[in-house]
Each structure stands twice: as C-alpha cells, then as structure tokens.
mmCIF file of C-alpha atoms and ligand atoms in Angstrom:
data_model
loop_
_atom_site.group_PDB
_atom_site.id
_atom_site.type_symbol
_atom_site.label_atom_id
_atom_site.label_comp_id
_atom_site.label_asym_id
_atom_site.label_seq_id
_atom_site.Cartn_x
_atom_site.Cartn_y
_atom_site.Cartn_z
ATOM 1 C CA MET A 233 154.607 -32.182 -70.908
ATOM 2 C CA PHE A 234 152.498 -31.307 -68.076
ATOM 3 C CA ARG A 235 153.734 -28.830 -65.222
ATOM 4 C CA ARG A 236 152.762 -29.389 -61.708
ATOM 5 C CA SER A 237 150.059 -27.011 -61.460
ATOM 6 C CA GLU A 238 148.436 -28.263 -64.711
ATOM 7 C CA PHE A 239 147.711 -31.751 -63.282
ATOM 8 C CA THR A 240 144.100 -31.000 -62.721
ATOM 9 C CA ASP A 241 141.418 -33.555 -60.960
ATOM 10 C CA ALA A 242 140.242 -34.195 -64.349
ATOM 11 C CA ASP A 243 143.594 -35.310 -65.469
ATOM 12 C CA TRP A 244 144.067 -37.415 -62.209
ATOM 13 C CA MET A 245 140.583 -39.267 -62.996
ATOM 14 C CA ASP A 246 141.513 -39.602 -66.588
ATOM 15 C CA TYR A 247 144.839 -41.084 -65.643
ATOM 16 C CA LEU A 248 143.454 -43.531 -63.419
ATOM 17 C CA LYS A 249 140.562 -44.696 -65.889
ATOM 18 C CA SER A 250 143.165 -45.364 -68.435
ATOM 19 C CA LEU A 251 144.484 -48.187 -66.122
ATOM 20 C CA ASP A 252 143.345 -51.621 -66.520
ATOM 21 C CA LEU A 253 143.380 -52.601 -62.647
ATOM 22 C CA PRO A 254 139.662 -53.791 -61.534
ATOM 23 C CA HIS A 255 140.585 -54.838 -58.205
ATOM 24 C CA LEU A 256 141.665 -51.376 -57.363
ATOM 25 C CA ASN A 257 139.520 -49.265 -59.861
ATOM 26 C CA ASP A 258 136.785 -48.524 -57.199
ATOM 27 C CA TRP A 259 138.917 -47.733 -54.529
ATOM 28 C CA MET A 260 141.238 -45.446 -56.567
ATOM 29 C CA ARG A 261 138.447 -43.400 -58.207
ATOM 30 C CA ASP A 262 136.762 -42.892 -54.902
ATOM 31 C CA GLN A 263 139.902 -41.680 -53.458
ATOM 32 C CA ALA A 264 140.484 -39.221 -56.340
ATOM 33 C CA GLU A 265 136.954 -38.155 -56.479
ATOM 34 C CA ARG A 266 137.854 -36.151 -53.410
ATOM 35 C CA GLY A 267 139.651 -33.902 -55.501
ATOM 36 C CA GLN A 268 143.436 -32.910 -54.520
ATOM 37 C CA GLU A 269 142.157 -29.834 -52.739
ATOM 38 C CA PHE A 270 141.000 -32.228 -50.001
ATOM 39 C CA TYR A 271 144.121 -33.894 -49.595
ATOM 40 C CA ARG A 272 146.055 -30.270 -49.754
ATOM 41 C CA ARG A 273 143.937 -28.840 -47.222
ATOM 42 C CA ARG A 274 144.262 -31.655 -44.684
ATOM 43 C CA LEU A 275 147.888 -31.375 -44.943
ATOM 44 C CA ARG A 276 147.899 -27.546 -44.224
ATOM 45 C CA GLN A 277 145.289 -28.137 -41.150
ATOM 46 C CA ILE A 278 147.868 -30.621 -39.817
ATOM 47 C CA GLY A 279 150.778 -28.089 -40.755
ATOM 48 C CA PHE A 280 152.611 -30.845 -42.605
ATOM 49 C CA ARG A 281 155.569 -29.908 -44.615
ATOM 50 C CA GLY A 282 159.379 -30.676 -44.940
ATOM 51 C CA GLU A 283 162.035 -30.440 -47.505
ATOM 52 C CA ARG A 284 162.521 -34.084 -48.178
ATOM 53 C CA VAL A 285 159.541 -36.340 -47.217
ATOM 54 C CA LEU A 286 158.841 -39.848 -47.313
ATOM 55 C CA ASP A 287 155.191 -41.200 -48.197
ATOM 56 C CA ALA A 288 155.495 -44.583 -46.276
ATOM 57 C CA GLY A 289 152.807 -46.842 -47.791
ATOM 58 C CA CYS A 290 152.042 -44.467 -50.497
ATOM 59 C CA GLY A 291 149.445 -46.854 -52.112
ATOM 60 C CA ALA A 292 148.072 -45.161 -55.380
ATOM 61 C CA GLY A 293 149.504 -41.832 -54.511
ATOM 62 C CA ASN A 294 146.704 -39.798 -53.436
ATOM 63 C CA TRP A 295 148.625 -38.501 -50.615
ATOM 64 C CA THR A 296 151.822 -38.223 -52.560
ATOM 65 C CA ILE A 297 150.586 -35.905 -55.391
ATOM 66 C CA ALA A 298 149.328 -33.352 -52.646
ATOM 67 C CA LEU A 299 152.458 -33.908 -50.401
ATOM 68 C CA ALA A 300 154.377 -32.697 -53.751
ATOM 69 C CA SER A 301 152.557 -29.124 -53.561
ATOM 70 C CA CYS A 302 153.985 -28.560 -50.258
ATOM 71 C CA CYS A 303 157.352 -30.272 -50.115
ATOM 72 C CA THR A 304 160.481 -29.901 -51.963
ATOM 73 C CA GLU A 305 160.958 -33.718 -52.705
ATOM 74 C CA VAL A 306 158.576 -36.845 -51.899
ATOM 75 C CA VAL A 307 160.127 -40.244 -51.702
ATOM 76 C CA ALA A 308 156.883 -42.622 -52.232
ATOM 77 C CA ILE A 309 157.336 -46.342 -51.102
ATOM 78 C CA ASP A 310 154.917 -49.372 -51.008
ATOM 79 C CA ILE A 311 155.135 -52.867 -50.463
ATOM 80 C CA ASP A 312 152.801 -53.440 -53.340
ATOM 81 C CA PRO A 313 154.377 -52.888 -57.041
ATOM 82 C CA VAL A 314 151.082 -52.446 -58.641
ATOM 83 C CA ARG A 315 150.344 -49.188 -56.440
ATOM 84 C CA VAL A 316 153.756 -47.944 -56.718
ATOM 85 C CA GLY A 317 153.062 -48.231 -60.428
ATOM 86 C CA VAL A 318 150.212 -46.220 -60.186
ATOM 87 C CA THR A 319 152.153 -43.463 -58.227
ATOM 88 C CA ALA A 320 155.215 -43.768 -60.742
ATOM 89 C CA GLY A 321 152.660 -43.103 -63.552
ATOM 90 C CA MET A 322 151.874 -39.392 -62.057
ATOM 91 C CA GLN A 323 155.646 -38.673 -61.468
ATOM 92 C CA LYS A 324 156.235 -37.224 -64.641
ATOM 93 C CA TYR A 325 153.639 -34.691 -64.109
ATOM 94 C CA PHE A 326 155.436 -33.278 -60.893
ATOM 95 C CA ASP A 327 158.603 -32.063 -62.278
ATOM 96 C CA ALA A 328 160.797 -35.000 -60.675
ATOM 97 C CA LYS A 329 159.580 -33.787 -57.264
ATOM 98 C CA ILE A 330 158.048 -37.537 -56.342
ATOM 99 C CA SER A 331 160.317 -40.515 -56.750
ATOM 100 C CA THR A 332 158.948 -44.141 -55.992
ATOM 101 C CA GLN A 333 160.087 -47.211 -54.757
ATOM 102 C CA ILE A 334 158.817 -50.711 -53.725
ATOM 103 C CA GLY A 335 159.530 -51.823 -50.061
ATOM 104 C CA SER A 336 158.303 -52.411 -46.513
ATOM 105 C CA ILE A 337 158.044 -49.908 -43.905
ATOM 106 C CA ASP A 338 159.328 -52.259 -41.346
ATOM 107 C CA ALA A 339 162.699 -52.480 -43.367
ATOM 108 C CA LEU A 340 163.051 -49.119 -45.102
ATOM 109 C CA PRO A 341 165.758 -49.094 -47.717
ATOM 110 C CA PHE A 342 166.922 -45.729 -46.630
ATOM 111 C CA PRO A 343 169.899 -44.648 -44.439
ATOM 112 C CA ASP A 344 169.241 -43.050 -40.836
ATOM 113 C CA GLU A 345 168.289 -39.502 -40.648
ATOM 114 C CA SER A 346 167.568 -39.028 -44.275
ATOM 115 C CA PHE A 347 164.316 -37.628 -44.017
ATOM 116 C CA ASP A 348 162.810 -34.420 -42.623
ATOM 117 C CA ALA A 349 159.393 -35.676 -42.423
ATOM 118 C CA VAL A 350 157.349 -38.749 -42.678
ATOM 119 C CA PHE A 351 153.853 -39.268 -43.764
ATOM 120 C CA CYS A 352 152.225 -42.638 -43.178
ATOM 121 C CA HIS A 353 148.425 -42.913 -43.933
ATOM 122 C CA GLY A 354 146.203 -45.755 -43.208
ATOM 123 C CA VAL A 355 149.314 -48.275 -43.437
ATOM 124 C CA ILE A 356 150.638 -48.980 -39.882
ATOM 125 C CA PHE A 357 147.677 -51.482 -38.670
ATOM 126 C CA LEU A 358 148.750 -53.767 -41.510
ATOM 127 C CA VAL A 359 152.298 -54.295 -40.219
ATOM 128 C CA ASP A 360 154.213 -55.297 -37.030
ATOM 129 C CA TYR A 361 153.780 -51.491 -35.666
ATOM 130 C CA ARG A 362 156.729 -51.691 -33.296
ATOM 131 C CA LYS A 363 158.943 -52.647 -36.001
ATOM 132 C CA ALA A 364 157.561 -50.023 -38.180
ATOM 133 C CA LEU A 365 157.643 -47.215 -35.645
ATOM 134 C CA ALA A 366 161.546 -48.230 -35.244
ATOM 135 C CA GLU A 367 162.241 -47.884 -38.898
ATOM 136 C CA LEU A 368 160.158 -44.495 -39.353
ATOM 137 C CA ALA A 369 162.157 -43.284 -36.253
ATOM 138 C CA ARG A 370 165.354 -44.398 -37.633
ATOM 139 C CA VAL A 371 164.966 -42.636 -41.130
ATOM 140 C CA LEU A 372 163.487 -39.396 -39.280
ATOM 141 C CA ARG A 373 166.053 -36.452 -38.821
ATOM 142 C CA PRO A 374 165.906 -35.296 -35.020
ATOM 143 C CA GLY A 375 163.422 -32.624 -34.423
ATOM 144 C CA CYS A 376 161.299 -33.665 -37.414
ATOM 145 C CA PRO A 377 157.648 -34.758 -37.515
ATOM 146 C CA LEU A 378 155.791 -38.236 -38.336
ATOM 147 C CA TYR A 379 152.410 -37.787 -39.275
ATOM 148 C CA MET A 380 150.346 -41.221 -39.104
ATOM 149 C CA THR A 381 146.578 -42.530 -39.012
ATOM 150 C CA TYR A 382 145.793 -46.040 -37.410
ATOM 151 C CA ASN A 383 142.540 -47.738 -36.776
ATOM 152 C CA GLY A 384 141.384 -48.137 -33.193
ATOM 153 C CA LYS A 385 139.132 -51.288 -32.811
ATOM 154 C CA GLY A 386 136.077 -48.894 -33.252
ATOM 155 C CA TRP A 387 136.886 -49.053 -36.928
ATOM 156 C CA TRP A 388 136.435 -52.758 -37.225
ATOM 157 C CA ARG A 389 133.189 -52.671 -34.964
ATOM 158 C CA HIS A 390 132.179 -49.926 -37.356
ATOM 159 C CA LEU A 391 132.515 -52.306 -40.093
ATOM 160 C CA ILE A 392 130.552 -54.972 -38.457
ATOM 161 C CA ARG A 393 127.667 -53.434 -36.964
ATOM 162 C CA ASP A 394 127.046 -50.399 -39.254
ATOM 163 C CA ARG A 395 128.062 -51.685 -42.709
ATOM 164 C CA GLY A 396 127.892 -55.141 -42.021
ATOM 165 C CA PRO A 397 124.006 -55.592 -42.175
ATOM 166 C CA SER A 398 124.093 -54.097 -45.794
ATOM 167 C CA GLU A 399 127.561 -55.214 -46.953
ATOM 168 C CA PRO A 400 128.374 -58.717 -45.723
ATOM 169 C CA GLN A 401 131.939 -58.288 -46.953
ATOM 170 C CA CYS A 402 132.355 -55.606 -44.289
ATOM 171 C CA ILE A 403 131.749 -58.437 -41.732
ATOM 172 C CA VAL A 404 134.546 -60.434 -42.544
ATOM 173 C CA PHE A 405 136.919 -57.168 -42.858
ATOM 174 C CA GLY A 406 135.730 -56.380 -39.260
ATOM 175 C CA ALA A 407 136.117 -59.783 -38.027
ATOM 176 C CA ASN A 408 139.609 -59.753 -39.369
ATOM 177 C CA GLY A 409 140.532 -56.816 -37.698
ATOM 178 C CA LEU A 410 139.200 -58.188 -34.342
ATOM 179 C CA ILE A 411 140.679 -61.459 -34.540
ATOM 180 C CA SER A 412 144.219 -60.024 -35.310
ATOM 181 C CA ARG A 413 143.545 -57.629 -32.562
ATOM 182 C CA TYR A 414 142.775 -60.351 -30.118
ATOM 183 C CA PHE A 415 145.951 -62.807 -30.904
ATOM 184 C CA MET A 416 148.086 -59.685 -30.715
ATOM 185 C CA LEU A 417 146.818 -59.118 -27.360
ATOM 186 C CA ALA A 418 147.274 -62.686 -26.089
ATOM 187 C CA ASP A 419 150.875 -62.653 -27.274
ATOM 188 C CA GLU A 420 151.672 -59.408 -25.596
ATOM 189 C CA LEU A 421 150.279 -61.008 -22.303
ATOM 190 C CA SER A 422 152.211 -64.281 -22.998
ATOM 191 C CA LEU A 423 148.791 -66.120 -22.237
ATOM 192 C CA GLU A 424 150.437 -69.507 -22.851
ATOM 193 C CA THR A 425 152.986 -68.929 -20.210
ATOM 194 C CA VAL A 426 150.818 -67.215 -17.482
ATOM 195 C CA ILE A 427 147.650 -69.618 -17.567
ATOM 196 C CA GLY A 428 147.286 -70.991 -14.196
ATOM 197 C CA ASP A 429 148.553 -74.358 -13.478
ATOM 198 C CA VAL A 430 144.808 -75.725 -12.425
ATOM 199 C CA ALA A 431 143.430 -74.514 -16.009
ATOM 200 C CA ARG A 432 146.572 -76.105 -17.630
ATOM 201 C CA GLN A 433 146.227 -79.267 -15.883
ATOM 202 C CA THR A 434 142.421 -79.455 -16.111
ATOM 203 C CA LEU A 435 142.565 -79.001 -19.940
ATOM 204 C CA GLN A 436 145.260 -81.317 -20.674
ATOM 205 C CA LYS A 437 143.228 -84.128 -18.389
ATOM 206 C CA GLU A 438 140.177 -83.432 -20.799
ATOM 207 C CA LEU A 439 142.291 -83.197 -23.922
ATOM 208 C CA LEU A 440 143.475 -86.534 -23.127
ATOM 209 C CA SER A 441 140.381 -88.179 -22.066
ATOM 210 C CA ALA A 442 138.438 -87.006 -24.987
ATOM 211 C CA PHE A 443 141.116 -88.160 -27.220
ATOM 212 C CA PRO A 444 143.112 -90.883 -25.613
ATOM 213 C CA VAL A 445 146.249 -92.304 -27.108
ATOM 214 C CA SER A 446 147.159 -95.685 -27.457
ATOM 215 C CA GLY A 447 150.568 -96.649 -25.715
ATOM 216 C CA ALA A 448 149.830 -94.827 -22.304
ATOM 217 C CA ALA A 449 153.557 -95.334 -21.440
ATOM 218 C CA ALA A 450 154.616 -92.562 -24.037
ATOM 219 C CA PRO A 451 155.975 -88.988 -22.204
ATOM 220 C CA ILE A 452 153.007 -87.052 -21.463
ATOM 221 C CA GLU A 453 154.317 -84.145 -23.956
ATOM 222 C CA PHE A 454 153.969 -86.968 -26.802
ATOM 223 C CA GLN A 455 150.477 -87.996 -25.583
ATOM 224 C CA LEU A 456 149.308 -84.406 -25.448
ATOM 225 C CA HIS A 457 150.711 -83.529 -29.214
ATOM 226 C CA GLN A 458 148.892 -86.595 -30.565
ATOM 227 C CA ALA A 459 145.721 -85.738 -28.798
ATOM 228 C CA TYR A 460 145.983 -82.190 -29.897
ATOM 229 C CA ALA A 461 146.413 -83.669 -33.606
ATOM 230 C CA SER A 462 143.163 -85.620 -33.042
ATOM 231 C CA TYR A 463 141.121 -82.774 -31.823
ATOM 232 C CA LEU A 464 142.147 -80.682 -34.965
ATOM 233 C CA GLU A 465 140.708 -83.376 -36.909
ATOM 234 C CA CYS A 466 137.474 -84.010 -34.757
ATOM 235 C CA ARG A 467 134.287 -82.099 -35.823
ATOM 236 C CA ASP A 468 132.221 -83.618 -33.241
ATOM 237 C CA GLU A 469 131.006 -83.046 -29.400
ATOM 238 C CA ARG A 470 134.243 -83.490 -28.011
ATOM 239 C CA CYS A 471 135.739 -80.694 -30.086
ATOM 240 C CA SER A 472 132.942 -78.404 -28.881
ATOM 241 C CA ARG A 473 133.133 -79.249 -25.425
ATOM 242 C CA LEU A 474 137.074 -78.717 -25.562
ATOM 243 C CA ASN A 475 136.427 -75.402 -27.296
ATOM 244 C CA GLU A 476 134.126 -74.189 -24.646
ATOM 245 C CA ALA A 477 136.067 -75.012 -21.847
ATOM 246 C CA ALA A 478 139.298 -73.436 -23.339
ATOM 247 C CA LEU A 479 137.420 -70.237 -23.702
ATOM 248 C CA ALA A 480 136.229 -70.643 -20.595
ATOM 249 C CA PHE A 481 139.749 -70.529 -19.078
ATOM 250 C CA CYS A 482 140.528 -67.675 -21.202
ATOM 251 C CA ARG A 483 137.711 -65.501 -20.045
ATOM 252 C CA ASN A 484 138.708 -66.343 -16.700
ATOM 253 C CA GLU A 485 142.423 -65.725 -17.019
ATOM 254 C CA PHE A 486 141.543 -62.149 -18.521
ATOM 255 C CA SER A 487 138.950 -61.131 -15.971
ATOM 256 C CA ARG A 488 141.647 -61.491 -12.927
ATOM 257 C CA ALA A 489 143.868 -58.684 -11.600
ATOM 258 C CA TRP A 490 146.748 -58.190 -13.800
ATOM 259 C CA PRO A 491 150.112 -56.772 -12.154
ATOM 260 C CA ASP A 492 150.090 -53.513 -14.341
ATOM 261 C CA SER A 493 147.735 -51.216 -16.034
ATOM 262 C CA ARG A 494 148.939 -51.924 -19.270
ATOM 263 C CA GLU A 495 148.089 -55.643 -19.057
ATOM 264 C CA THR A 496 144.772 -55.171 -17.445
ATOM 265 C CA ARG A 497 144.008 -52.883 -20.387
ATOM 266 C CA CYS A 498 145.370 -55.617 -22.706
ATOM 267 C CA ALA A 499 143.461 -58.242 -20.695
ATOM 268 C CA ARG A 500 140.012 -56.476 -20.721
ATOM 269 C CA ASP A 501 140.279 -55.687 -24.358
ATOM 270 C CA ALA A 502 141.212 -59.571 -25.081
ATOM 271 C CA LEU A 503 138.210 -60.576 -23.043
ATOM 272 C CA ALA A 504 135.884 -58.131 -24.985
ATOM 273 C CA GLY A 505 137.535 -59.492 -28.112
ATOM 274 C CA ILE A 506 136.262 -63.214 -27.022
ATOM 275 C CA ASP A 507 132.937 -62.258 -26.589
ATOM 276 C CA GLU A 508 132.606 -60.233 -29.761
ATOM 277 C CA LEU A 509 134.344 -62.888 -31.895
ATOM 278 C CA CYS A 510 132.038 -65.649 -30.294
ATOM 279 C CA SER A 511 128.710 -63.592 -31.194
ATOM 280 C CA PRO A 512 126.232 -65.017 -33.752
ATOM 281 C CA THR A 513 126.953 -61.795 -35.848
ATOM 282 C CA ILE A 514 130.578 -63.101 -36.663
ATOM 283 C CA PRO A 515 130.890 -66.218 -38.808
ATOM 284 C CA PRO A 516 131.532 -69.081 -36.763
ATOM 285 C CA GLU A 517 134.978 -70.133 -38.039
ATOM 286 C CA TYR A 518 136.529 -67.136 -36.081
ATOM 287 C CA LYS A 519 135.299 -68.461 -32.692
ATOM 288 C CA ALA A 520 136.785 -71.977 -33.684
ATOM 289 C CA ARG A 521 139.820 -70.164 -34.442
ATOM 290 C CA ILE A 522 140.273 -68.317 -30.996
ATOM 291 C CA ALA A 523 139.206 -71.720 -29.253
ATOM 292 C CA ARG A 524 141.641 -73.566 -31.140
ATOM 293 C CA ASP A 525 144.529 -71.426 -30.185
ATOM 294 C CA ALA A 526 143.139 -71.519 -26.515
ATOM 295 C CA VAL A 527 143.219 -74.901 -26.522
ATOM 296 C CA SER A 528 147.044 -75.136 -27.620
ATOM 297 C CA ARG A 529 148.087 -72.259 -25.593
ATOM 298 C CA ILE A 530 146.832 -74.022 -22.493
ATOM 299 C CA ALA A 531 147.233 -77.231 -22.975
ATOM 300 C CA LEU A 532 150.390 -77.388 -24.937
ATOM 301 C CA GLY A 533 152.183 -73.949 -23.626
ATOM 302 C CA ARG A 534 152.363 -72.844 -27.098
ATOM 303 C CA SER A 535 150.375 -70.605 -29.668
ATOM 304 C CA ASP A 536 148.813 -71.992 -32.557
ATOM 305 C CA TYR A 537 147.537 -69.081 -34.525
ATOM 306 C CA VAL A 538 147.941 -68.482 -38.225
ATOM 307 C CA LEU A 539 146.404 -65.424 -39.703
ATOM 308 C CA GLU A 540 145.119 -64.850 -43.142
ATOM 309 C CA VAL A 541 144.860 -61.394 -42.821
ATOM 310 C CA HIS A 542 146.995 -59.260 -40.572
ATOM 311 C CA THR A 543 145.036 -56.080 -40.088
ATOM 312 C CA TYR A 544 145.450 -54.970 -36.449
ATOM 313 C CA ALA A 545 143.985 -51.992 -34.084
ATOM 314 C CA HIS A 546 145.498 -49.619 -31.847
ATOM 315 C CA GLU A 547 144.170 -47.382 -29.447
ATOM 316 C CA PRO A 548 145.654 -43.989 -28.697
ATOM 317 C CA GLU A 549 146.951 -44.868 -25.429
ATOM 318 C CA GLU A 550 149.154 -47.787 -26.655
ATOM 319 C CA MET A 551 150.337 -46.023 -29.804
ATOM 320 C CA THR A 552 151.568 -42.956 -27.902
ATOM 321 C CA GLU A 553 153.290 -45.385 -25.593
ATOM 322 C CA ALA A 554 155.014 -47.231 -28.568
ATOM 323 C CA LEU A 555 155.903 -43.782 -30.129
ATOM 324 C CA VAL A 556 157.603 -42.543 -27.034
ATOM 325 C CA GLN A 557 159.507 -46.028 -26.741
ATOM 326 C CA GLN A 558 160.854 -45.209 -30.104
ATOM 327 C CA GLY A 559 162.190 -41.596 -28.792
ATOM 328 C CA PHE A 560 159.089 -39.505 -30.230
ATOM 329 C CA HIS A 561 157.644 -36.477 -28.162
ATOM 330 C CA GLY A 562 155.212 -33.974 -28.384
ATOM 331 C CA ILE A 563 152.636 -36.243 -29.705
ATOM 332 C CA GLU A 564 149.297 -34.955 -30.557
ATOM 333 C CA THR A 565 146.101 -37.346 -31.393
ATOM 334 C CA ALA A 566 142.649 -37.002 -32.661
ATOM 335 C CA HIS A 567 140.262 -38.791 -34.534
ATOM 336 C CA GLU A 568 141.159 -38.822 -38.302
ATOM 337 C CA GLY A 569 140.095 -35.531 -39.885
ATOM 338 C CA CYS A 570 139.941 -33.447 -36.518
ATOM 339 C CA LEU A 571 143.641 -32.622 -35.887
ATOM 340 C CA CYS A 572 144.614 -28.952 -36.732
ATOM 341 C CA LEU A 573 147.789 -27.644 -35.863
ATOM 342 C CA ASP A 574 147.705 -24.572 -37.907
ATOM 343 C CA PRO A 575 145.640 -22.004 -35.749
ATOM 344 C CA THR A 576 144.945 -19.969 -38.859
ATOM 345 C CA ILE A 577 142.860 -22.510 -40.129
ATOM 346 C CA ALA A 578 139.447 -23.559 -38.946
ATOM 347 C CA PRO A 579 139.067 -27.077 -37.468
ATOM 348 C CA ALA A 580 137.193 -29.209 -40.099
ATOM 349 C CA PRO A 581 134.339 -31.245 -39.035
ATOM 350 C CA LEU A 582 134.943 -35.310 -38.440
ATOM 351 C CA ILE A 583 135.517 -36.633 -42.184
ATOM 352 C CA HIS A 584 132.769 -38.881 -41.372
ATOM 353 C CA GLU A 585 130.862 -39.828 -38.035
ATOM 354 C CA LEU A 586 131.939 -43.282 -38.624
ATOM 355 C CA HIS A 587 135.434 -42.643 -38.792
ATOM 356 C CA LYS A 588 135.551 -42.111 -34.858
ATOM 357 C CA GLY A 589 137.482 -45.442 -34.937
ATOM 358 C CA VAL A 590 140.256 -44.012 -36.915
ATOM 359 C CA PHE A 591 142.841 -41.998 -35.339
ATOM 360 C CA GLU A 592 145.663 -39.505 -36.491
ATOM 361 C CA CYS A 593 148.618 -38.059 -34.882
ATOM 362 C CA VAL A 594 151.762 -36.182 -35.324
ATOM 363 C CA ALA A 595 154.665 -36.901 -33.341
ATOM 364 C CA TRP A 596 158.248 -35.267 -33.308
ATOM 365 C CA ARG A 597 161.294 -37.263 -33.262
HETATM 366 C C1 LIG B 778 144.827 -48.413 -47.227
HETATM 367 S S1 LIG B 778 146.303 -48.300 -48.180
HETATM 368 C C2 LIG B 778 146.751 -46.893 -48.006
HETATM 369 C C3 LIG B 778 147.567 -46.143 -49.169
HETATM 370 C C4 LIG B 778 147.651 -44.874 -48.925
HETATM 371 N N1 LIG B 778 148.641 -44.291 -48.118
HETATM 372 C C5 LIG B 778 146.573 -43.921 -48.996
HETATM 373 O O1 LIG B 778 146.243 -43.366 -47.806
HETATM 374 O O2 LIG B 778 145.864 -43.933 -49.665
HETATM 375 C C6 LIG B 778 147.484 -49.452 -47.357
HETATM 376 C C7 LIG B 778 148.680 -49.556 -48.156
HETATM 377 O O3 LIG B 778 149.817 -49.806 -47.413
HETATM 378 C C8 LIG B 778 150.663 -50.475 -48.414
HETATM 379 N N2 LIG B 778 151.121 -51.603 -47.251
HETATM 380 C C9 LIG B 778 151.008 -52.802 -46.616
HETATM 381 N N3 LIG B 778 151.953 -53.174 -45.908
HETATM 382 C C10 LIG B 778 153.112 -52.593 -46.197
HETATM 383 C C11 LIG B 778 154.009 -52.661 -45.905
HETATM 384 N N4 LIG B 778 154.634 -53.505 -44.897
HETATM 385 N N5 LIG B 778 155.202 -51.681 -46.223
HETATM 386 C C12 LIG B 778 155.116 -50.597 -47.251
HETATM 387 N N6 LIG B 778 153.399 -50.810 -47.575
HETATM 388 C C13 LIG B 778 152.633 -51.627 -47.389
HETATM 389 C C14 LIG B 778 149.560 -51.259 -49.040
HETATM 390 O O4 LIG B 778 150.165 -52.161 -50.260
HETATM 391 C C15 LIG B 778 148.510 -50.344 -49.624
HETATM 392 O O5 LIG B 778 148.968 -49.533 -50.476
#
C-alpha cells in the first residue's frame, strides 16, 4: 500500500486514466497536470491549515489531496456521486486522513461547529450562496477560517468575449452565467412588486389588445392569464412587440434612482445584463427568456423564469456583505491566485490574466 508521501503526480495521473469517465476525463487531467505542488503552494500562500477540515464541493479531489498534506483530517463532500467516487478512490493512499461523503453544501450533514477550517473552491456560484454561506458558518468553529473562490460577472464575460470566438460552447456557458445573474438581481429587487403602475397598466393593455380573450366579462386576472398563455404560444410580430415593450419598461425601471446604494448597484447591473443578453453575440433565446419573464413580472406581477443551468456571479462587494451577515469578519479578497496571507511567501502572479473575473477570499468565523 502507498503511504501518503508516495502518491506521486504520476500515480495521480495513472489513477485518473484508469477511470472510465469520458465527461470528466479532460477536466480531471487538466487539473492533475498542474501537479500536487501547485495546490500545496496555493494553500501555503493563503496560510490555510486546520485540524479537521471540510472540502466543501470537493469535485475530483484535486484540492482534497493537497489539503491532506497540511491538515490532520479532511472531510470531502460533493453533491455528485461520480466525483465523490473519484475522490474516494484516492482515500486509501492517504492513511485514512481523507473521508468522503455525498451531500449538498446548502444542507450539510454535519453538526454545528464541527470543523476548524472550511475550503470551498469553485462551488458557491452553483448554489444559493446565502443558504450555503449560512451552512458553512454553522459547521465552522468560532475563530476559524473559511477559504472560498467565486466567479464575478467578469468570468462569464471572459467566456463570451475572449474564448467564445474560438470555442462557441463558451458563449453558452457565459450566457447561462449572465442570465442566472440577471434573474438573481431581478429577484433581489422584487421587480414584479416595484414596477410602476403606469408601466403595469400599459403592458396589461397591450397584452390584452394583442391577445384578446373571448368573454370580456371575465375577471381581469383571468383575462390576463389567458392572454399571457396565448402570448407564450405566439411566434409572430405581436410577441416581438410585447417583448420589446417589456424590455423597455425594465430598462427604464433599472435606470431610475433606487432608495439605497445596494439596490442602485443591483439595478445598474441588471440593466447591463439586459443589454448584454440582448446583444447579437448571445443566442436570441436568452433575450426571449428575459423578455418573457419581464412580460410576466410586469403584466401579471409574478416571475416566470425557469433556469436550466444555475451558475451565478457575485462581485466582492456583495459577497463580503453576505459573509458579514453570516457573522464572518477579517475578510480578505483578491483575484484568484493573488491572495497571499503568509508574508514569508512571495505573492504569485495572477494564475492567468483571464482569471481576473474570479475572486478568492479568506473570512473568519
Ligand atoms: C467546478 S467544480 C469544483 C470542484 C473542486 N472544488 C475543484 O476546485 O476542483 C464544482 C463542484 O461543485 C459541485 N457541486 C455543485 N453543487 C453542489 C452542491 N449543492 N453541494 C456540493 N457540491 C456541489 C459539483 O458537483 C462539482 O464537483
């Protein structure tokens, strides 16, 4: 049996190659090609250590095995049984330092204050971040650190603008990130409740005149719902006219002055989101989805979006605010690869210029 120090990068690569997981192969090997020292060095730079550590959203375990080199015990959890299986396959090389579990970081199956460090790399943008942060705070002992990375919207823009031209799939990933963020912002602002009466009445009138409902004596709510159902089926001019009107009302709403600076920030961002999602680079179905949701929010007073892929973006300001709400303090944030809390280690250059849209932070419970 291997001992921990004997699990070389070549062993790691051989192990991954022995697995038959076509959908993960390229990604796992890319991660492993960096070598274990890359991950260990990053942990040293951010001064990450602890006795009992949670790797929250461990994926294929590339950080888990590095954590095992500087922590006494690593508990690795992920929602995907296949990835947990990959990590579990390396447990035996690490003298029982690593244990694995299937589960979600927004409902952790651990008691309160059961870890003295939490590591969460590349996961928080896939979940409801407030719920997940509350869980990560709950399982951390007071005075202990959380390390986390998260995508800012710059990451999705990078996928669209820089990588999209040569890898069209990146445009779809990027557009999914932007549309998730747009809906998150519209929800945070409760757009359906704050929209002005004039906008609501105008759009309701346009909806009913474009899609008249027989039996005009029916209650107005019923008529609106019937008309909305016809609009959803429609593919002609009437639908595009309504879409444009609803988008114009949204733009207008997001441009107005909001009562506090957080709302103003969200509104400005939502406005930028509409323009990006309506640009010719993005497949037209994204514009249609925000337009449909806008018609529903404005005319019916309720949201209608269904996200196929939840991949959110958070900027440092809002993530810091959410961390503080969960009782974290001493929060240090940087572009990924730049945070260096150990003064004896020289700061590393940015992992890649294009990683500017990804952030990392250490926060104390
Ligand atoms: C981009 S990978 C990052 C994996 C690993 N932390 C790393 O940096 O290599 C995202 C991981 O988050 C996991 N994930 C997504 N939603 C999750 C959830 N609600 N709870 C736990 N893990 C989740 C995915 O299965 C995937 O393994």
